[in-house]
Amino acid sequence: MNSVLYVVSTPIGNLDDISRRAISVLEEVDWVAAEDTRHSQRLLDQLGLRKRMISCHDHNENQRSAELVARMQNGEKGALISDAGTPLVSDPGYRLVRACQDAGVQVVPVPGASALLAALAAAGQPSDRFVFEGFIPSKGAPRQQVIERLAAADVTSIIYEAPHRVLSFLEALREVVSAEREITLCRELTKQFETIRRGPVAELCDWVAGDSNQQRGELVLILSPSELAAGWSDKDQALAKLLLAELPASRAAKILAAHTGMKRQEVYALLEAMNN
């Protein structure tokens, strides 16, 4: 097939997770585009493949897309891969895919490993509805706003977090959720030191604080839905809107907590989510 871009998933740790189809496609294409060509070259070396590597990252994707589309329109076959897992998931690539579609170049997905789906499958959390947050802001008010929105979410939330920030994330989350609220920490999935642990946010916060090994490697966090948000009645929401129209969120949260029996901090998170 000519004029085609393959979007190829690669292992997130265990090389055996590469699919036979992915290997076949990578053997067939003329070049491989990747965010970090040095990292991806090691993967191809392990597979015994020698291909031209072309960088495609956040800083050059717009320019690179035009070049790669032109190559494919001239009959070359290309593959887009991620440093690990499925391309475009918290990684560059959507601009290249759009450029291919706009130019009539066929885009063919080659499914495979994905850290967020692997974590969800093993988290022990509701999976019928979920939201993928990716990496949240690293500091300041934007970070706190996202944490409060997560606390108020009535669906399972999947979060990527840097290892040096995971403890501060859990500490901040503990302040705005109920004592029963659960989270699952998934670390180094498919690798030698794979760790999956589920429990109340406060319990996992203490565990991570007491074990520095849990603050290393690749992390996915799966936060359970807020039962309070799910049980937030129409009357409660109507009252909340009336209070927010007249009072600061902190004062409205205190009144609503007394009215509903909910934890004030979690009510506050629900109100902040309504405001945003």
PDB file of C-alpha atoms in Angstrom:
ATOM      1  CA  MET A   1       0.000   0.000   0.000  1.00  0.00           C
ATOM      2  CA  ASN A   2       1.421   3.366  -1.020  1.00  0.00           C
ATOM      3  CA  SER A   3       0.763   6.788   0.533  1.00  0.00           C
ATOM      4  CA  VAL A   4       0.241   5.464   4.052  1.00  0.00           C
ATOM      5  CA  LEU A   5       1.256   6.331   7.590  1.00  0.00           C
ATOM      6  CA  TYR A   6       1.191   3.542  10.143  1.00  0.00           C
ATOM      7  CA  VAL A   7       0.658   4.617  13.770  1.00  0.00           C
ATOM      8  CA  VAL A   8       2.450   1.827  15.607  1.00  0.00           C
ATOM      9  CA  SER A   9       2.194   1.032  19.311  1.00  0.00           C
ATOM     10  CA  THR A  10       5.413  -0.140  20.970  1.00  0.00           C
ATOM     11  CA  PRO A  11       6.105  -1.836  24.339  1.00  0.00           C
ATOM     12  CA  ILE A  12       5.953   0.200  27.546  1.00  0.00           C
ATOM     13  CA  GLY A  13       8.652  -1.953  29.103  1.00  0.00           C
ATOM     14  CA  ASN A  14       8.529  -5.640  28.250  1.00  0.00           C
ATOM     15  CA  LEU A  15       9.837  -6.157  24.711  1.00  0.00           C
ATOM     16  CA  ASP A  16       7.704  -9.296  24.328  1.00  0.00           C
ATOM     17  CA  ASP A  17       4.632  -7.037  24.195  1.00  0.00           C
ATOM     18  CA  ILE A  18       5.511  -5.969  20.643  1.00  0.00           C
ATOM     19  CA  SER A  19       2.990  -7.488  18.249  1.00  0.00           C
ATOM     20  CA  ARG A  20       3.886  -9.558  15.199  1.00  0.00           C
ATOM     21  CA  ARG A  21       1.955  -7.065  13.096  1.00  0.00           C
ATOM     22  CA  ALA A  22       3.963  -4.153  14.510  1.00  0.00           C
ATOM     23  CA  ILE A  23       7.237  -5.904  13.665  1.00  0.00           C
ATOM     24  CA  SER A  24       5.998  -6.687  10.152  1.00  0.00           C
ATOM     25  CA  VAL A  25       4.982  -3.064   9.562  1.00  0.00           C
ATOM     26  CA  LEU A  26       8.262  -1.703  10.906  1.00  0.00           C
ATOM     27  CA  GLU A  27      10.134  -4.082   8.592  1.00  0.00           C
ATOM     28  CA  GLU A  28       8.104  -2.837   5.622  1.00  0.00           C
ATOM     29  CA  VAL A  29       8.222   0.955   6.012  1.00  0.00           C
ATOM     30  CA  ASP A  30      10.858   3.244   4.535  1.00  0.00           C
ATOM     31  CA  TRP A  31      11.304   5.362   7.662  1.00  0.00           C
ATOM     32  CA  VAL A  32      10.208   5.685  11.272  1.00  0.00           C
ATOM     33  CA  ALA A  33       9.227   8.978  12.885  1.00  0.00           C
ATOM     34  CA  ALA A  34       9.718   9.244  16.657  1.00  0.00           C
ATOM     35  CA  GLU A  35       9.849  11.871  19.382  1.00  0.00           C
ATOM     36  CA  ASP A  36      13.272  10.725  20.627  1.00  0.00           C
ATOM     37  CA  THR A  37      15.136   9.008  17.800  1.00  0.00           C
ATOM     38  CA  ARG A  38      17.974   7.839  20.058  1.00  0.00           C
ATOM     39  CA  HIS A  39      15.553   6.076  22.411  1.00  0.00           C
ATOM     40  CA  SER A  40      13.540   4.566  19.564  1.00  0.00           C
ATOM     41  CA  GLN A  41      16.685   3.463  17.746  1.00  0.00           C
ATOM     42  CA  ARG A  42      17.475   1.193  20.693  1.00  0.00           C
ATOM     43  CA  LEU A  43      14.074  -0.467  20.257  1.00  0.00           C
ATOM     44  CA  LEU A  44      14.702  -1.061  16.546  1.00  0.00           C
ATOM     45  CA  ASP A  45      18.185  -2.391  17.350  1.00  0.00           C
ATOM     46  CA  GLN A  46      16.619  -4.908  19.763  1.00  0.00           C
ATOM     47  CA  LEU A  47      14.257  -5.984  16.977  1.00  0.00           C
ATOM     48  CA  GLY A  48      17.122  -6.263  14.497  1.00  0.00           C
ATOM     49  CA  LEU A  49      15.709  -3.535  12.227  1.00  0.00           C
ATOM     50  CA  ARG A  50      17.711  -0.887  10.383  1.00  0.00           C
ATOM     51  CA  LYS A  51      15.503   2.018   9.366  1.00  0.00           C
ATOM     52  CA  ARG A  52      15.936   5.704   8.721  1.00  0.00           C
ATOM     53  CA  MET A  53      14.881   7.549  11.889  1.00  0.00           C
ATOM     54  CA  ILE A  54      13.231  10.977  11.609  1.00  0.00           C
ATOM     55  CA  SER A  55      12.544  13.181  14.627  1.00  0.00           C
ATOM     56  CA  CYS A  56       8.989  14.382  15.129  1.00  0.00           C
ATOM     57  CA  HIS A  57       8.350  16.205  18.401  1.00  0.00           C
ATOM     58  CA  ASP A  58       6.407  19.140  19.806  1.00  0.00           C
ATOM     59  CA  HIS A  59       8.913  21.714  18.566  1.00  0.00           C
ATOM     60  CA  ASN A  60       9.151  20.586  14.938  1.00  0.00           C
ATOM     61  CA  GLU A  61       5.947  18.666  14.237  1.00  0.00           C
ATOM     62  CA  ASN A  62       4.260  21.336  12.114  1.00  0.00           C
ATOM     63  CA  GLN A  63       7.268  21.694   9.813  1.00  0.00           C
ATOM     64  CA  ARG A  64       8.081  17.999   9.830  1.00  0.00           C
ATOM     65  CA  SER A  65       4.509  17.026   8.925  1.00  0.00           C
ATOM     66  CA  ALA A  66       4.709  18.766   5.545  1.00  0.00           C
ATOM     67  CA  GLU A  67       7.986  17.000   4.790  1.00  0.00           C
ATOM     68  CA  LEU A  68       6.699  13.566   5.773  1.00  0.00           C
ATOM     69  CA  VAL A  69       3.428  13.977   3.880  1.00  0.00           C
ATOM     70  CA  ALA A  70       5.392  14.874   0.750  1.00  0.00           C
ATOM     71  CA  ARG A  71       7.507  11.745   1.176  1.00  0.00           C
ATOM     72  CA  MET A  72       4.426   9.540   1.446  1.00  0.00           C
ATOM     73  CA  GLN A  73       2.765  11.203  -1.533  1.00  0.00           C
ATOM     74  CA  ASN A  74       5.898  10.259  -3.492  1.00  0.00           C
ATOM     75  CA  GLY A  75       5.341   6.590  -2.655  1.00  0.00           C
ATOM     76  CA  GLU A  76       7.206   6.127   0.622  1.00  0.00           C
ATOM     77  CA  LYS A  77       5.665   4.280   3.551  1.00  0.00           C
ATOM     78  CA  GLY A  78       6.153   5.685   7.026  1.00  0.00           C
ATOM     79  CA  ALA A  79       5.566   4.705  10.631  1.00  0.00           C
ATOM     80  CA  LEU A  80       4.994   6.920  13.644  1.00  0.00           C
ATOM     81  CA  ILE A  81       5.974   5.438  16.996  1.00  0.00           C
ATOM     82  CA  SER A  82       6.073   6.706  20.567  1.00  0.00           C
ATOM     83  CA  ASP A  83       8.968   6.412  22.986  1.00  0.00           C
ATOM     84  CA  ALA A  84       6.773   3.803  24.655  1.00  0.00           C
ATOM     85  CA  GLY A  85       3.170   2.735  24.226  1.00  0.00           C
ATOM     86  CA  THR A  86       0.581   4.142  21.849  1.00  0.00           C
ATOM     87  CA  PRO A  87       1.499   7.281  19.876  1.00  0.00           C
ATOM     88  CA  LEU A  88      -0.473  10.507  20.510  1.00  0.00           C
ATOM     89  CA  VAL A  89      -1.365   9.504  24.090  1.00  0.00           C
ATOM     90  CA  SER A  90       0.420  12.288  26.008  1.00  0.00           C
ATOM     91  CA  ASP A  91       2.830  12.361  23.070  1.00  0.00           C
ATOM     92  CA  PRO A  92       3.154  14.325  19.806  1.00  0.00           C
ATOM     93  CA  GLY A  93       1.609  13.096  16.572  1.00  0.00           C
ATOM     94  CA  TYR A  94      -1.902  14.416  16.083  1.00  0.00           C
ATOM     95  CA  ARG A  95      -0.709  17.241  13.815  1.00  0.00           C
ATOM     96  CA  LEU A  96       1.010  14.721  11.552  1.00  0.00           C
ATOM     97  CA  VAL A  97      -2.087  12.508  11.488  1.00  0.00           C
ATOM     98  CA  ARG A  98      -4.306  15.493  10.584  1.00  0.00           C
ATOM     99  CA  ALA A  99      -1.885  16.580   7.863  1.00  0.00           C
ATOM    100  CA  CYS A 100      -1.971  13.080   6.372  1.00  0.00           C
ATOM    101  CA  GLN A 101      -5.766  12.976   6.409  1.00  0.00           C
ATOM    102  CA  ASP A 102      -6.016  16.432   4.827  1.00  0.00           C
ATOM    103  CA  ALA A 103      -3.596  15.365   2.076  1.00  0.00           C
ATOM    104  CA  GLY A 104      -5.356  12.086   1.337  1.00  0.00           C
ATOM    105  CA  VAL A 105      -2.656   9.933   2.914  1.00  0.00           C
ATOM    106  CA  GLN A 106      -4.174   6.884   4.588  1.00  0.00           C
ATOM    107  CA  VAL A 107      -3.588   6.575   8.344  1.00  0.00           C
ATOM    108  CA  VAL A 108      -3.522   2.998   9.653  1.00  0.00           C
ATOM    109  CA  PRO A 109      -3.421   2.275  13.410  1.00  0.00           C
ATOM    110  CA  VAL A 110      -1.422  -0.708  14.634  1.00  0.00           C
ATOM    111  CA  PRO A 111      -2.739  -1.190  18.192  1.00  0.00           C
ATOM    112  CA  GLY A 112      -0.698  -2.463  21.087  1.00  0.00           C
ATOM    113  CA  ALA A 113       0.593  -1.551  24.524  1.00  0.00           C
ATOM    114  CA  SER A 114      -0.786   1.467  26.379  1.00  0.00           C
ATOM    115  CA  ALA A 115       0.124   2.383  29.946  1.00  0.00           C
ATOM    116  CA  LEU A 116      -3.266   3.943  30.685  1.00  0.00           C
ATOM    117  CA  LEU A 117      -5.220   0.862  29.526  1.00  0.00           C
ATOM    118  CA  ALA A 118      -2.855  -1.555  31.261  1.00  0.00           C
ATOM    119  CA  ALA A 119      -3.275   0.398  34.496  1.00  0.00           C
ATOM    120  CA  LEU A 120      -7.044   0.588  34.157  1.00  0.00           C
ATOM    121  CA  ALA A 121      -7.241  -3.169  33.552  1.00  0.00           C
ATOM    122  CA  ALA A 122      -5.381  -3.937  36.779  1.00  0.00           C
ATOM    123  CA  ALA A 123      -6.573  -1.076  38.997  1.00  0.00           C
ATOM    124  CA  GLY A 124      -9.680  -2.648  40.479  1.00  0.00           C
ATOM    125  CA  GLN A 125     -11.592   0.589  39.863  1.00  0.00           C
ATOM    126  CA  PRO A 126     -14.852   1.100  37.934  1.00  0.00           C
ATOM    127  CA  SER A 127     -14.041   1.048  34.217  1.00  0.00           C
ATOM    128  CA  ASP A 128     -17.411   1.608  32.543  1.00  0.00           C
ATOM    129  CA  ARG A 129     -16.759   5.367  32.415  1.00  0.00           C
ATOM    130  CA  PHE A 130     -13.415   7.075  32.823  1.00  0.00           C
ATOM    131  CA  VAL A 131     -11.528  10.233  31.922  1.00  0.00           C
ATOM    132  CA  PHE A 132      -7.859  10.392  30.966  1.00  0.00           C
ATOM    133  CA  GLU A 133      -6.209  13.487  32.457  1.00  0.00           C
ATOM    134  CA  GLY A 134      -2.662  12.745  31.311  1.00  0.00           C
ATOM    135  CA  PHE A 135      -0.024  14.869  33.055  1.00  0.00           C
ATOM    136  CA  ILE A 136      -1.570  17.559  35.236  1.00  0.00           C
ATOM    137  CA  PRO A 137       0.064  20.996  35.750  1.00  0.00           C
ATOM    138  CA  SER A 138       3.234  20.807  37.801  1.00  0.00           C
ATOM    139  CA  LYS A 139       2.604  23.615  40.290  1.00  0.00           C
ATOM    140  CA  GLY A 140       0.578  26.554  41.495  1.00  0.00           C
ATOM    141  CA  ALA A 141      -3.100  27.369  41.133  1.00  0.00           C
ATOM    142  CA  PRO A 142      -3.570  25.412  37.849  1.00  0.00           C
ATOM    143  CA  ARG A 143      -2.388  22.242  39.594  1.00  0.00           C
ATOM    144  CA  GLN A 144      -4.650  22.772  42.591  1.00  0.00           C
ATOM    145  CA  GLN A 145      -7.634  23.485  40.351  1.00  0.00           C
ATOM    146  CA  VAL A 146      -7.149  20.195  38.501  1.00  0.00           C
ATOM    147  CA  ILE A 147      -6.799  18.282  41.787  1.00  0.00           C
ATOM    148  CA  GLU A 148     -10.058  19.798  43.020  1.00  0.00           C
ATOM    149  CA  ARG A 149     -11.759  18.903  39.753  1.00  0.00           C
ATOM    150  CA  LEU A 150     -10.511  15.313  40.074  1.00  0.00           C
ATOM    151  CA  ALA A 151     -11.856  15.190  43.622  1.00  0.00           C
ATOM    152  CA  ALA A 152     -15.278  16.183  42.306  1.00  0.00           C
ATOM    153  CA  ALA A 153     -15.328  13.800  39.319  1.00  0.00           C
ATOM    154  CA  ASP A 154     -18.121  11.213  39.230  1.00  0.00           C
ATOM    155  CA  VAL A 155     -16.120   8.961  36.883  1.00  0.00           C
ATOM    156  CA  THR A 156     -12.834   7.097  37.281  1.00  0.00           C
ATOM    157  CA  SER A 157      -9.864   9.387  36.559  1.00  0.00           C
ATOM    158  CA  ILE A 158      -6.563   8.251  35.033  1.00  0.00           C
ATOM    159  CA  ILE A 159      -3.575  10.483  35.761  1.00  0.00           C
ATOM    160  CA  TYR A 160       0.054  10.406  34.696  1.00  0.00           C
ATOM    161  CA  GLU A 161       2.403  11.936  37.273  1.00  0.00           C
ATOM    162  CA  ALA A 162       6.138  12.509  37.462  1.00  0.00           C
ATOM    163  CA  PRO A 163       7.785  10.402  40.183  1.00  0.00           C
ATOM    164  CA  HIS A 164       9.199  13.416  42.033  1.00  0.00           C
ATOM    165  CA  ARG A 165       5.697  14.930  42.270  1.00  0.00           C
ATOM    166  CA  VAL A 166       3.621  11.866  43.157  1.00  0.00           C
ATOM    167  CA  LEU A 167       3.855  12.412  46.913  1.00  0.00           C
ATOM    168  CA  SER A 168       2.814  16.070  46.696  1.00  0.00           C
ATOM    169  CA  PHE A 169      -0.087  15.025  44.455  1.00  0.00           C
ATOM    170  CA  LEU A 170      -1.326  12.468  46.987  1.00  0.00           C
ATOM    171  CA  GLU A 171      -0.889  14.933  49.848  1.00  0.00           C
ATOM    172  CA  ALA A 172      -2.919  17.587  48.048  1.00  0.00           C
ATOM    173  CA  LEU A 173      -5.581  15.067  47.046  1.00  0.00           C
ATOM    174  CA  ARG A 174      -5.909  13.777  50.607  1.00  0.00           C
ATOM    175  CA  GLU A 175      -6.975  17.243  51.713  1.00  0.00           C
ATOM    176  CA  VAL A 176     -10.003  17.384  49.412  1.00  0.00           C
ATOM    177  CA  VAL A 177     -11.449  13.854  49.343  1.00  0.00           C
ATOM    178  CA  SER A 178     -13.329  11.718  51.811  1.00  0.00           C
ATOM    179  CA  ALA A 179     -11.514   9.159  53.967  1.00  0.00           C
ATOM    180  CA  GLU A 180     -12.962   6.260  51.915  1.00  0.00           C
ATOM    181  CA  ARG A 181     -11.932   7.558  48.498  1.00  0.00           C
ATOM    182  CA  GLU A 182      -9.676   5.028  46.774  1.00  0.00           C
ATOM    183  CA  ILE A 183      -6.761   5.384  44.397  1.00  0.00           C
ATOM    184  CA  THR A 184      -4.610   2.778  42.663  1.00  0.00           C
ATOM    185  CA  LEU A 185      -0.910   3.404  42.105  1.00  0.00           C
ATOM    186  CA  CYS A 186       0.553   1.565  39.100  1.00  0.00           C
ATOM    187  CA  ARG A 187       4.324   1.854  38.782  1.00  0.00           C
ATOM    188  CA  GLU A 188       6.767   0.491  36.201  1.00  0.00           C
ATOM    189  CA  LEU A 189       4.075  -1.545  34.429  1.00  0.00           C
ATOM    190  CA  THR A 190       5.385  -4.632  32.584  1.00  0.00           C
ATOM    191  CA  LYS A 191       8.902  -3.996  33.983  1.00  0.00           C
ATOM    192  CA  GLN A 192      10.976  -5.808  36.611  1.00  0.00           C
ATOM    193  CA  PHE A 193       9.768  -3.720  39.553  1.00  0.00           C
ATOM    194  CA  GLU A 194       6.104  -3.510  38.549  1.00  0.00           C
ATOM    195  CA  THR A 195       3.953  -2.374  41.470  1.00  0.00           C
ATOM    196  CA  ILE A 196       0.155  -2.153  41.649  1.00  0.00           C
ATOM    197  CA  ARG A 197      -1.473  -1.129  44.917  1.00  0.00           C
ATOM    198  CA  ARG A 198      -5.025   0.035  45.657  1.00  0.00           C
ATOM    199  CA  GLY A 199      -6.293   1.675  48.826  1.00  0.00           C
ATOM    200  CA  PRO A 200      -7.634   4.860  50.410  1.00  0.00           C
ATOM    201  CA  VAL A 201      -5.821   8.005  49.285  1.00  0.00           C
ATOM    202  CA  ALA A 202      -4.517   8.704  52.804  1.00  0.00           C
ATOM    203  CA  GLU A 203      -3.175   5.148  53.162  1.00  0.00           C
ATOM    204  CA  LEU A 204      -1.312   5.256  49.844  1.00  0.00           C
ATOM    205  CA  CYS A 205      -0.007   8.711  50.664  1.00  0.00           C
ATOM    206  CA  ASP A 206       1.579   7.387  53.867  1.00  0.00           C
ATOM    207  CA  TRP A 207       2.937   4.337  52.004  1.00  0.00           C
ATOM    208  CA  VAL A 208       4.604   6.436  49.297  1.00  0.00           C
ATOM    209  CA  ALA A 209       5.994   8.843  51.913  1.00  0.00           C
ATOM    210  CA  GLY A 210       7.571   5.896  53.746  1.00  0.00           C
ATOM    211  CA  ASP A 211       9.026   4.133  50.683  1.00  0.00           C
ATOM    212  CA  SER A 212      11.169   6.230  48.351  1.00  0.00           C
ATOM    213  CA  ASN A 213      11.146   3.422  45.770  1.00  0.00           C
ATOM    214  CA  GLN A 214       7.522   4.310  45.037  1.00  0.00           C
ATOM    215  CA  GLN A 215       8.712   7.749  43.948  1.00  0.00           C
ATOM    216  CA  ARG A 216      10.714   6.343  41.025  1.00  0.00           C
ATOM    217  CA  GLY A 217       9.918   5.190  37.517  1.00  0.00           C
ATOM    218  CA  GLU A 218       6.838   5.562  35.331  1.00  0.00           C
ATOM    219  CA  LEU A 219       3.601   6.117  37.228  1.00  0.00           C
ATOM    220  CA  VAL A 220      -0.108   5.888  36.454  1.00  0.00           C
ATOM    221  CA  LEU A 221      -2.691   6.780  39.118  1.00  0.00           C
ATOM    222  CA  ILE A 222      -6.314   5.613  38.921  1.00  0.00           C
ATOM    223  CA  LEU A 223      -8.686   7.589  41.148  1.00  0.00           C
ATOM    224  CA  SER A 224     -12.099   6.131  41.953  1.00  0.00           C
ATOM    225  CA  PRO A 225     -15.237   8.183  41.209  1.00  0.00           C
ATOM    226  CA  SER A 226     -16.598  10.488  43.872  1.00  0.00           C
ATOM    227  CA  GLU A 227     -19.633   8.839  45.428  1.00  0.00           C
ATOM    228  CA  LEU A 228     -20.639  12.246  46.719  1.00  0.00           C
ATOM    229  CA  ALA A 229     -20.615  13.694  43.205  1.00  0.00           C
ATOM    230  CA  ALA A 230     -22.655  10.758  41.944  1.00  0.00           C
ATOM    231  CA  GLY A 231     -25.185  11.335  44.743  1.00  0.00           C
ATOM    232  CA  TRP A 232     -25.295  15.107  44.294  1.00  0.00           C
ATOM    233  CA  SER A 233     -29.040  15.575  43.834  1.00  0.00           C
ATOM    234  CA  ASP A 234     -30.736  18.139  41.619  1.00  0.00           C
ATOM    235  CA  LYS A 235     -31.923  19.929  44.746  1.00  0.00           C
ATOM    236  CA  ASP A 236     -28.369  19.998  46.135  1.00  0.00           C
ATOM    237  CA  GLN A 237     -27.062  21.426  42.874  1.00  0.00           C
ATOM    238  CA  ALA A 238     -29.813  24.044  42.776  1.00  0.00           C
ATOM    239  CA  LEU A 239     -29.013  25.081  46.339  1.00  0.00           C
ATOM    240  CA  ALA A 240     -25.316  25.160  45.545  1.00  0.00           C
ATOM    241  CA  LYS A 241     -25.890  27.496  42.596  1.00  0.00           C
ATOM    242  CA  LEU A 242     -27.962  29.846  44.768  1.00  0.00           C
ATOM    243  CA  LEU A 243     -25.295  29.911  47.465  1.00  0.00           C
ATOM    244  CA  LEU A 244     -22.472  30.463  44.962  1.00  0.00           C
ATOM    245  CA  ALA A 245     -24.332  33.439  43.547  1.00  0.00           C
ATOM    246  CA  GLU A 246     -24.222  35.118  46.968  1.00  0.00           C
ATOM    247  CA  LEU A 247     -21.227  33.666  48.830  1.00  0.00           C
ATOM    248  CA  PRO A 248     -17.589  32.648  48.328  1.00  0.00           C
ATOM    249  CA  ALA A 249     -17.133  28.941  47.600  1.00  0.00           C
ATOM    250  CA  SER A 250     -15.533  28.334  51.005  1.00  0.00           C
ATOM    251  CA  ARG A 251     -18.553  29.736  52.863  1.00  0.00           C
ATOM    252  CA  ALA A 252     -21.032  27.967  50.591  1.00  0.00           C
ATOM    253  CA  ALA A 253     -19.169  24.687  51.157  1.00  0.00           C
ATOM    254  CA  LYS A 254     -19.466  25.044  54.928  1.00  0.00           C
ATOM    255  CA  ILE A 255     -23.237  25.559  54.688  1.00  0.00           C
ATOM    256  CA  LEU A 256     -23.739  22.706  52.211  1.00  0.00           C
ATOM    257  CA  ALA A 257     -21.607  20.332  54.246  1.00  0.00           C
ATOM    258  CA  ALA A 258     -23.793  20.983  57.283  1.00  0.00           C
ATOM    259  CA  HIS A 259     -26.916  20.569  55.150  1.00  0.00           C
ATOM    260  CA  THR A 260     -25.887  17.340  53.372  1.00  0.00           C
ATOM    261  CA  GLY A 261     -23.545  15.697  55.880  1.00  0.00           C
ATOM    262  CA  MET A 262     -20.758  15.666  53.291  1.00  0.00           C
ATOM    263  CA  LYS A 263     -17.132  16.445  54.050  1.00  0.00           C
ATOM    264  CA  ARG A 264     -16.572  20.196  53.702  1.00  0.00           C
ATOM    265  CA  GLN A 265     -13.414  19.873  51.616  1.00  0.00           C
ATOM    266  CA  GLU A 266     -15.069  17.522  49.136  1.00  0.00           C
ATOM    267  CA  VAL A 267     -18.114  19.799  48.904  1.00  0.00           C
ATOM    268  CA  TYR A 268     -15.716  22.657  48.244  1.00  0.00           C
ATOM    269  CA  ALA A 269     -14.146  20.650  45.405  1.00  0.00           C
ATOM    270  CA  LEU A 270     -17.597  20.069  43.914  1.00  0.00           C
ATOM    271  CA  LEU A 271     -18.350  23.794  44.083  1.00  0.00           C
ATOM    272  CA  GLU A 272     -15.025  24.680  42.493  1.00  0.00           C
ATOM    273  CA  ALA A 273     -15.770  22.245  39.677  1.00  0.00           C
ATOM    274  CA  MET A 274     -19.129  23.960  39.175  1.00  0.00           C
ATOM    275  CA  ASN A 275     -17.430  27.348  39.041  1.00  0.00           C
ATOM    276  CA  ASN A 276     -14.949  26.141  36.452  1.00  0.00           C
TER     277      ASN A 276
END
